Short mmCIF file of N, CA and C in Angstrom, two decimals:
data_model
loop_
_atom_site.label_atom_id
_atom_site.label_comp_id
_atom_site.label_asym_id
_atom_site.label_seq_id
_atom_site.Cartn_x
_atom_site.Cartn_y
_atom_site.Cartn_z
N MET A 246 147.59 35.20 98.24
CA MET A 246 148.70 35.22 99.35
C MET A 246 150.15 35.07 98.70
N THR A 247 151.09 35.66 98.98
CA THR A 247 152.47 35.37 98.67
C THR A 247 152.93 34.53 99.61
N ILE A 248 154.39 34.00 99.50
CA ILE A 248 155.07 33.27 100.34
C ILE A 248 155.50 34.07 101.47
N ARG A 249 155.71 35.13 101.30
CA ARG A 249 156.22 36.42 102.28
C ARG A 249 155.18 36.57 103.31
N ASP A 250 154.16 36.82 102.66
CA ASP A 250 152.87 36.81 103.54
C ASP A 250 152.41 35.73 104.41
N PHE A 251 152.59 34.46 103.86
CA PHE A 251 152.31 33.25 104.41
C PHE A 251 153.44 33.02 105.70
N ILE A 252 154.47 33.32 105.43
CA ILE A 252 155.55 33.28 106.51
C ILE A 252 155.49 34.36 107.49
N ASN A 253 154.95 35.46 107.19
CA ASN A 253 154.82 36.40 108.22
C ASN A 253 153.66 36.25 109.07
N ASN A 254 152.62 35.71 108.24
CA ASN A 254 151.45 35.27 109.16
C ASN A 254 151.70 34.18 110.36
N ILE A 255 152.51 33.32 109.89
CA ILE A 255 152.90 32.23 110.67
C ILE A 255 153.93 32.70 111.76
N ALA A 256 154.60 33.67 111.70
CA ALA A 256 155.54 34.25 112.26
C ALA A 256 155.00 34.90 113.66
N HIS A 257 153.84 35.31 113.50
CA HIS A 257 153.04 36.23 114.55
C HIS A 257 152.33 35.21 115.58
N THR A 258 152.27 34.18 115.21
CA THR A 258 151.61 33.05 116.23
C THR A 258 152.20 32.89 117.42
N GLY A 259 153.63 33.03 117.68
CA GLY A 259 154.22 32.84 118.71
C GLY A 259 154.94 31.54 118.59
N VAL A 260 154.99 30.84 117.71
CA VAL A 260 155.75 29.46 117.59
C VAL A 260 156.67 29.74 116.43
N HIS A 261 158.07 29.35 116.56
CA HIS A 261 158.95 29.72 115.78
C HIS A 261 159.27 28.49 114.97
N TYR A 262 159.09 28.45 113.56
CA TYR A 262 159.22 27.45 112.73
C TYR A 262 160.59 27.94 111.60
N LYS A 263 161.16 26.87 111.15
CA LYS A 263 162.28 27.14 110.46
C LYS A 263 161.95 27.78 109.05
N ARG A 264 162.43 28.71 108.22
CA ARG A 264 161.89 29.25 107.05
C ARG A 264 161.77 28.17 106.05
N ASP A 265 162.76 27.35 105.91
CA ASP A 265 162.62 26.38 105.00
C ASP A 265 161.51 25.36 105.13
N LEU A 266 161.16 25.18 106.23
CA LEU A 266 159.89 24.21 106.29
C LEU A 266 158.57 25.12 106.04
N LEU A 267 158.57 26.20 106.47
CA LEU A 267 157.47 27.04 106.00
C LEU A 267 157.37 27.26 104.57
N LYS A 268 158.43 27.36 103.67
CA LYS A 268 158.50 27.40 102.28
C LYS A 268 157.92 26.24 101.68
N ALA A 269 158.45 25.26 102.33
CA ALA A 269 157.87 23.70 101.87
C ALA A 269 156.59 23.55 101.90
N LEU A 270 155.98 23.88 103.00
CA LEU A 270 154.63 23.98 103.54
C LEU A 270 153.76 24.72 102.50
N TYR A 271 153.96 25.90 102.25
CA TYR A 271 153.39 26.90 101.29
C TYR A 271 153.43 26.25 99.75
N ASN A 272 154.47 25.74 99.36
CA ASN A 272 154.77 25.17 98.15
C ASN A 272 153.70 24.11 97.95
N SER A 273 153.62 23.07 99.00
CA SER A 273 152.76 22.02 98.90
C SER A 273 151.34 22.33 98.97
N ILE A 274 151.24 23.37 99.71
CA ILE A 274 149.49 23.82 99.62
C ILE A 274 149.26 24.30 98.19
N LYS A 275 150.16 25.15 97.63
CA LYS A 275 149.92 25.66 96.30
C LYS A 275 149.79 24.62 95.27
N GLU A 276 150.48 23.42 95.47
CA GLU A 276 150.53 22.23 94.52
C GLU A 276 149.23 21.61 94.53
N HIS A 277 148.91 21.26 96.03
CA HIS A 277 147.87 20.30 96.37
C HIS A 277 146.61 21.29 97.19
N GLU A 278 145.98 22.00 96.75
CA GLU A 278 145.03 22.83 97.46
C GLU A 278 144.35 22.16 98.66
N ILE A 279 144.03 22.60 99.77
CA ILE A 279 143.26 22.10 100.88
C ILE A 279 141.64 22.35 100.41
N VAL A 280 140.99 21.16 100.24
CA VAL A 280 139.47 21.46 99.80
C VAL A 280 138.83 21.31 101.34
N HIS A 281 137.84 22.36 101.27
CA HIS A 281 136.89 22.39 102.53
C HIS A 281 136.05 21.07 102.35
N ALA A 282 135.59 20.56 103.59
CA ALA A 282 134.85 19.29 103.80
C ALA A 282 133.40 19.65 103.25
N SER A 283 133.13 20.73 103.15
CA SER A 283 131.73 21.22 102.76
C SER A 283 131.40 20.59 101.21
N LYS A 284 132.68 20.83 100.54
CA LYS A 284 132.52 20.64 99.06
C LYS A 284 132.62 19.07 98.88
N PHE A 285 132.64 18.17 99.77
CA PHE A 285 132.56 17.01 99.40
C PHE A 285 131.09 16.12 99.96
N GLU A 286 130.63 16.87 101.06
CA GLU A 286 129.47 16.30 101.47
C GLU A 286 128.41 17.21 101.00
N LYS A 287 127.15 16.48 101.01
CA LYS A 287 125.82 17.33 100.69
C LYS A 287 125.73 18.09 102.14
N PRO A 288 125.12 19.24 101.92
CA PRO A 288 125.04 20.21 103.19
C PRO A 288 123.69 19.61 104.12
N ALA A 289 123.13 18.57 103.73
CA ALA A 289 122.14 17.64 104.74
C ALA A 289 122.33 17.58 106.07
N LYS A 290 121.54 17.84 106.94
CA LYS A 290 121.85 17.74 108.52
C LYS A 290 121.79 16.21 108.80
N ARG A 291 122.75 16.02 109.75
CA ARG A 291 122.57 14.61 110.47
C ARG A 291 122.59 14.67 111.80
N SER A 292 121.80 13.42 111.99
CA SER A 292 121.40 13.36 113.75
C SER A 292 122.93 13.00 114.31
N ASN A 293 122.87 13.31 115.61
CA ASN A 293 123.79 13.10 116.63
C ASN A 293 124.06 11.68 116.74
N SER A 294 122.79 10.86 116.81
CA SER A 294 122.90 9.39 117.04
C SER A 294 123.50 8.76 115.96
N LYS A 295 123.14 9.07 114.76
CA LYS A 295 123.79 8.55 113.44
C LYS A 295 125.57 8.66 113.73
N ARG A 296 125.97 9.81 114.08
CA ARG A 296 127.35 9.94 114.44
C ARG A 296 128.02 9.05 115.29
N SER A 297 127.17 8.85 116.29
CA SER A 297 127.51 7.82 117.25
C SER A 297 127.66 6.47 116.74
N CYS A 298 126.68 6.11 115.80
CA CYS A 298 126.53 4.76 115.42
C CYS A 298 127.76 4.43 114.49
N VAL A 299 128.24 5.63 113.55
CA VAL A 299 129.19 5.39 112.73
C VAL A 299 130.45 5.27 113.56
N SER A 300 130.75 6.10 114.70
CA SER A 300 131.83 5.71 115.41
C SER A 300 131.99 4.23 115.92
N ARG A 301 130.92 3.72 116.44
CA ARG A 301 130.85 2.51 117.02
C ARG A 301 131.17 1.49 115.98
N GLN A 302 130.66 1.64 114.67
CA GLN A 302 131.05 0.66 113.53
C GLN A 302 132.50 0.70 113.36
N LEU A 303 133.13 1.92 113.21
CA LEU A 303 134.77 1.92 113.14
C LEU A 303 135.33 1.11 114.24
N LEU A 304 134.67 1.18 115.35
CA LEU A 304 135.35 0.51 116.47
C LEU A 304 135.26 -0.87 116.28
N LEU A 305 133.97 -1.39 115.68
CA LEU A 305 133.87 -2.79 115.50
C LEU A 305 134.64 -3.37 114.38
N GLU A 306 135.04 -2.68 113.58
CA GLU A 306 136.20 -3.26 112.46
C GLU A 306 137.32 -3.72 113.08
N VAL A 307 137.82 -3.41 114.19
CA VAL A 307 139.32 -3.71 114.71
C VAL A 307 139.06 -4.62 115.83
N ASP A 308 139.57 -5.80 115.67
CA ASP A 308 139.45 -6.53 116.61
C ASP A 308 140.40 -6.01 118.21
N PRO A 309 139.78 -6.00 119.27
CA PRO A 309 140.66 -5.23 120.38
C PRO A 309 141.75 -6.32 120.90
N GLU A 310 141.50 -7.58 120.67
CA GLU A 310 142.60 -8.44 121.15
C GLU A 310 143.78 -8.36 120.17
N SER A 311 143.65 -8.07 118.94
CA SER A 311 144.63 -8.21 118.05
C SER A 311 145.69 -6.74 118.16
N GLN A 312 145.17 -5.60 118.96
CA GLN A 312 145.77 -4.53 119.02
C GLN A 312 146.72 -4.45 120.03
N VAL A 313 147.73 -3.64 119.72
CA VAL A 313 148.97 -3.66 121.04
C VAL A 313 148.31 -3.05 122.13
N GLU A 314 148.80 -3.34 123.34
CA GLU A 314 148.33 -2.78 124.70
C GLU A 314 149.48 -2.02 124.89
N TYR A 315 149.03 -0.58 125.05
CA TYR A 315 150.06 0.27 125.57
C TYR A 315 150.20 0.50 127.24
N LYS A 316 148.91 0.73 127.73
CA LYS A 316 148.97 0.83 129.20
C LYS A 316 147.89 0.20 129.90
N CYS A 317 147.77 -0.28 130.92
CA CYS A 317 146.35 -0.75 131.50
C CYS A 317 146.60 -0.46 133.02
N GLY A 318 145.40 -0.41 133.68
CA GLY A 318 145.37 0.10 135.19
C GLY A 318 144.23 0.57 135.68
N TYR A 319 144.00 0.67 136.78
CA TYR A 319 142.72 1.46 137.31
C TYR A 319 142.84 2.83 137.34
N ILE A 320 141.59 3.35 136.77
CA ILE A 320 141.45 4.81 137.04
C ILE A 320 140.13 5.12 137.38
N MET A 321 139.86 6.40 137.72
CA MET A 321 138.71 7.01 138.22
C MET A 321 138.04 7.85 136.97
N ARG A 322 137.00 7.55 136.56
CA ARG A 322 136.31 8.26 135.35
C ARG A 322 135.02 8.98 135.78
N LYS A 323 134.93 10.31 135.26
CA LYS A 323 133.52 10.98 135.55
C LYS A 323 133.08 11.52 133.80
N CYS A 324 132.19 10.91 133.72
CA CYS A 324 131.40 11.40 132.36
C CYS A 324 130.64 12.78 132.55
N VAL A 325 131.15 13.70 131.86
CA VAL A 325 130.50 15.28 131.92
C VAL A 325 129.66 15.52 130.82
N TYR A 326 130.06 15.13 129.37
CA TYR A 326 129.29 15.31 128.32
C TYR A 326 129.18 13.70 127.59
N ASP A 327 127.92 13.57 127.15
CA ASP A 327 127.79 12.29 126.65
C ASP A 327 128.36 12.28 124.99
N ALA A 328 128.30 11.11 124.36
CA ALA A 328 128.89 11.15 122.81
C ALA A 328 128.29 12.38 122.03
N ASP A 329 127.01 12.58 122.30
CA ASP A 329 126.14 13.49 121.35
C ASP A 329 126.48 14.79 121.78
N GLY A 330 127.01 15.10 122.55
CA GLY A 330 127.44 16.57 123.10
C GLY A 330 126.51 16.88 124.16
N ALA A 331 125.43 16.18 124.74
CA ALA A 331 124.58 16.69 125.60
C ALA A 331 125.18 16.66 126.98
N LYS A 332 124.76 17.06 128.03
CA LYS A 332 125.38 17.08 129.07
C LYS A 332 124.75 15.57 129.88
N THR A 333 125.66 14.86 130.67
CA THR A 333 125.31 13.63 131.01
C THR A 333 124.23 13.93 132.35
N PRO A 334 123.33 13.03 132.30
CA PRO A 334 122.21 12.93 133.45
C PRO A 334 123.03 12.75 134.75
N PHE A 335 122.31 13.40 135.87
CA PHE A 335 123.13 13.35 137.18
C PHE A 335 123.31 12.13 137.57
N GLY A 336 122.43 11.14 137.41
CA GLY A 336 122.69 9.83 137.72
C GLY A 336 124.05 8.91 137.19
N ARG A 337 124.32 9.46 136.20
CA ARG A 337 125.60 8.95 135.54
C ARG A 337 126.66 9.70 135.70
N ARG A 338 126.61 10.88 136.26
CA ARG A 338 127.79 11.86 136.43
C ARG A 338 128.92 11.60 137.33
N GLY A 339 128.54 10.96 138.21
CA GLY A 339 129.63 10.49 139.43
C GLY A 339 130.90 10.00 138.97
N TRP A 340 131.78 10.07 139.75
CA TRP A 340 132.94 9.27 139.67
C TRP A 340 132.85 7.67 139.98
N ARG A 341 133.35 6.94 139.03
CA ARG A 341 133.45 5.51 139.12
C ARG A 341 134.76 5.13 138.79
N GLU A 342 135.15 3.80 139.62
CA GLU A 342 136.37 3.19 139.31
C GLU A 342 136.23 2.25 138.13
N TRP A 343 137.27 2.27 137.00
CA TRP A 343 137.27 1.44 136.04
C TRP A 343 138.62 0.91 135.62
N TYR A 344 138.71 -0.48 135.21
CA TYR A 344 139.93 -0.77 134.70
C TYR A 344 140.19 -0.58 133.19
N ALA A 345 140.92 0.19 132.93
CA ALA A 345 141.27 0.69 131.61
C ALA A 345 142.50 0.11 130.87
N ARG A 346 142.06 -0.22 129.54
CA ARG A 346 143.13 -1.00 128.68
C ARG A 346 143.42 0.12 127.55
N LEU A 347 144.35 0.61 127.42
CA LEU A 347 144.77 1.54 126.14
C LEU A 347 145.42 0.57 125.18
N ARG A 348 144.28 0.24 123.98
CA ARG A 348 144.70 -0.65 122.96
C ARG A 348 144.52 0.04 121.72
N GLY A 349 145.51 0.20 120.64
CA GLY A 349 145.39 1.06 119.46
C GLY A 349 144.94 2.36 119.78
N LEU A 350 143.86 2.63 119.09
CA LEU A 350 143.47 4.03 119.05
C LEU A 350 142.13 4.04 119.92
N ALA A 351 141.90 3.20 120.94
CA ALA A 351 140.68 3.10 121.74
C ALA A 351 140.96 2.94 123.34
N LEU A 352 140.18 3.51 124.01
CA LEU A 352 140.43 3.03 125.47
C LEU A 352 139.27 2.19 126.11
N TYR A 353 139.46 0.83 126.47
CA TYR A 353 138.41 0.11 126.81
C TYR A 353 138.44 0.01 128.32
N LEU A 354 137.18 0.00 128.75
CA LEU A 354 136.92 0.09 130.23
C LEU A 354 136.07 -0.95 130.71
N GLY A 355 136.67 -1.58 131.61
CA GLY A 355 135.87 -2.67 132.40
C GLY A 355 135.76 -2.61 133.93
N ARG A 356 135.06 -3.35 134.45
CA ARG A 356 134.98 -3.60 135.98
C ARG A 356 136.18 -4.04 136.57
N ASP A 357 137.03 -5.09 135.78
CA ASP A 357 138.22 -5.52 136.60
C ASP A 357 139.22 -5.92 135.55
N ASP A 358 139.88 -6.56 135.84
CA ASP A 358 141.42 -6.96 135.03
C ASP A 358 141.01 -8.15 134.07
N SER A 359 140.15 -9.03 134.41
CA SER A 359 140.05 -10.36 133.84
C SER A 359 139.14 -10.07 132.52
N ASP A 360 139.88 -10.47 131.43
CA ASP A 360 139.26 -10.63 130.04
C ASP A 360 138.16 -11.72 130.14
N LYS A 361 138.04 -12.64 130.77
CA LYS A 361 137.31 -13.95 130.62
C LYS A 361 135.80 -13.55 131.22
N LYS A 362 135.76 -12.74 131.86
CA LYS A 362 134.38 -12.30 132.63
C LYS A 362 133.90 -11.35 131.57
N ARG A 363 134.69 -10.56 130.74
CA ARG A 363 134.13 -9.33 129.99
C ARG A 363 133.57 -10.23 128.74
N SER A 364 132.36 -9.73 128.34
CA SER A 364 131.57 -10.10 127.03
C SER A 364 132.06 -9.04 125.96
N ARG A 365 131.99 -9.36 124.90
CA ARG A 365 132.24 -8.28 123.74
C ARG A 365 131.43 -7.29 123.91
N TYR A 366 130.05 -7.34 124.15
CA TYR A 366 129.20 -6.26 124.30
C TYR A 366 129.86 -5.24 125.40
N GLU A 367 130.07 -5.93 126.57
CA GLU A 367 130.66 -4.90 127.48
C GLU A 367 131.86 -4.32 127.17
N MET A 368 132.76 -4.88 126.39
CA MET A 368 134.17 -4.40 125.94
C MET A 368 133.64 -3.23 125.06
N PHE A 369 132.92 -3.39 123.91
CA PHE A 369 132.66 -2.22 123.02
C PHE A 369 131.76 -1.07 123.59
N ASN A 370 130.62 -1.73 124.67
CA ASN A 370 129.97 -0.51 125.12
C ASN A 370 130.48 0.41 125.80
N ASN A 371 131.73 0.01 126.75
CA ASN A 371 132.46 1.05 127.72
C ASN A 371 133.76 1.51 126.76
N ALA A 372 133.82 1.45 125.42
CA ALA A 372 134.83 1.91 124.86
C ALA A 372 134.92 3.23 124.49
N ILE A 373 135.94 3.98 124.50
CA ILE A 373 136.15 5.47 124.11
C ILE A 373 137.12 5.69 123.00
N LEU A 374 136.68 6.21 121.91
CA LEU A 374 137.45 6.09 120.58
C LEU A 374 138.44 7.27 120.79
N LEU A 375 139.82 7.13 120.68
CA LEU A 375 140.79 8.35 120.90
C LEU A 375 141.09 9.08 119.60
N HIS A 376 140.50 8.45 118.74
CA HIS A 376 140.84 9.16 117.10
C HIS A 376 140.47 10.58 117.04
N HIS A 377 141.13 11.45 117.11
CA HIS A 377 140.88 12.93 116.99
C HIS A 377 140.33 13.52 118.44
N ALA A 378 140.74 12.78 119.38
CA ALA A 378 140.51 13.08 120.91
C ALA A 378 141.56 14.19 121.27
N PHE A 379 141.16 15.05 122.32
CA PHE A 379 142.18 15.93 122.86
C PHE A 379 142.29 15.66 124.18
N ALA A 380 143.27 15.37 124.93
CA ALA A 380 143.59 15.33 126.19
C ALA A 380 144.45 16.66 126.95
N GLU A 381 143.88 17.00 128.10
CA GLU A 381 144.83 18.19 128.44
C GLU A 381 144.56 18.05 130.24
N PRO A 382 145.39 18.72 130.78
CA PRO A 382 145.27 18.69 132.51
C PRO A 382 144.07 19.49 132.68
N ALA A 383 143.21 19.41 133.68
CA ALA A 383 142.01 20.09 134.04
C ALA A 383 142.53 20.92 135.35
N PRO A 384 143.05 21.93 135.24
CA PRO A 384 143.39 22.93 136.41
C PRO A 384 142.03 23.56 136.99
N ASP A 385 141.10 23.50 136.07
CA ASP A 385 139.81 24.14 136.74
C ASP A 385 138.91 23.36 137.49
N TYR A 386 139.35 21.92 137.65
CA TYR A 386 138.63 21.17 138.48
C TYR A 386 139.59 21.00 139.78
N LYS A 387 138.99 21.51 140.96
CA LYS A 387 139.84 21.68 142.25
C LYS A 387 139.39 20.72 143.23
N LYS A 388 138.44 19.94 142.99
CA LYS A 388 138.09 19.00 143.99
C LYS A 388 139.03 17.72 144.13
N LYS A 389 139.57 17.44 143.27
CA LYS A 389 140.36 16.16 143.45
C LYS A 389 141.93 16.58 142.64
N GLN A 390 142.78 15.77 142.95
CA GLN A 390 144.21 15.85 142.36
C GLN A 390 144.27 15.06 141.25
N TYR A 391 145.32 15.50 140.42
CA TYR A 391 145.43 14.56 139.22
C TYR A 391 144.57 14.20 138.36
N ILE A 392 144.00 15.34 137.81
CA ILE A 392 142.73 15.18 136.99
C ILE A 392 143.18 15.59 135.60
N PHE A 393 142.86 14.85 134.62
CA PHE A 393 142.99 15.50 133.14
C PHE A 393 141.70 15.33 132.39
N ARG A 394 141.43 16.03 131.51
CA ARG A 394 140.26 16.16 130.74
C ARG A 394 140.36 15.74 129.29
N LEU A 395 139.46 14.80 128.98
CA LEU A 395 139.54 14.02 127.43
C LEU A 395 138.34 14.55 126.77
N ARG A 396 138.54 15.25 125.61
CA ARG A 396 137.49 15.43 124.76
C ARG A 396 137.54 14.67 123.54
N THR A 397 136.44 13.91 123.08
CA THR A 397 136.52 12.72 122.20
C THR A 397 136.19 13.71 120.66
N ALA A 398 136.08 13.23 119.66
CA ALA A 398 135.66 13.49 118.50
C ALA A 398 134.14 13.63 118.42
N ASP A 399 133.83 12.81 118.90
CA ASP A 399 132.17 12.74 118.76
C ASP A 399 131.34 13.50 120.13
N LEU A 400 132.09 14.62 120.46
CA LEU A 400 131.60 15.82 121.30
C LEU A 400 131.41 15.21 122.87
N GLY A 401 132.13 14.06 123.10
CA GLY A 401 132.02 13.53 124.54
C GLY A 401 133.16 14.19 125.30
N GLU A 402 132.98 14.36 126.76
CA GLU A 402 134.03 14.88 127.44
C GLU A 402 133.97 14.20 128.72
N PHE A 403 135.04 13.58 129.17
CA PHE A 403 135.38 12.74 130.32
C PHE A 403 136.36 13.29 131.39
N LEU A 404 136.32 13.22 132.55
CA LEU A 404 137.26 13.57 133.66
C LEU A 404 138.06 12.29 134.16
N PHE A 405 139.32 12.16 134.15
CA PHE A 405 139.93 10.96 134.42
C PHE A 405 140.85 11.28 135.80
N GLN A 406 140.87 10.63 136.90
CA GLN A 406 141.71 11.08 137.91
C GLN A 406 142.66 9.54 137.75
N THR A 407 144.07 10.04 137.82
CA THR A 407 145.20 8.89 137.96
C THR A 407 145.88 9.23 139.05
N THR A 408 146.75 8.47 139.44
CA THR A 408 147.78 8.54 140.58
C THR A 408 149.28 8.46 140.29
#
């Protein structure tokens, strides 16, 4: 693909970028080729439970008390899909009130705002990793107002209600 083809392909996406930026991006890709992830890993299948364990291990490496706290407050959460991508059972799918703390790249959920009552297990068990997560408004959910959807990297999906 030539630089002209690259710029024309990007121009038809509907987003307008500066021509100099696209040239720099093209040259950077030519110098350092993007390698597909399948070339690094063996094609062996992995279980979803192992993926969840790896994400929990990443969470345990960082002390939540040392992280900067960006926001905190009460929110309502509904779990639609579990971390392995399976639908959440009906017993755990309802709306529940949580006290949320956004620290670093994790959202820690607890029953109340006191840290002294919360154990480390409860803090990590109710944590949602936000690394490579995608949040968007949920206009298709009409039952409540002020709802947004959070899709996590480990295939979990949550609905949150804020005021």
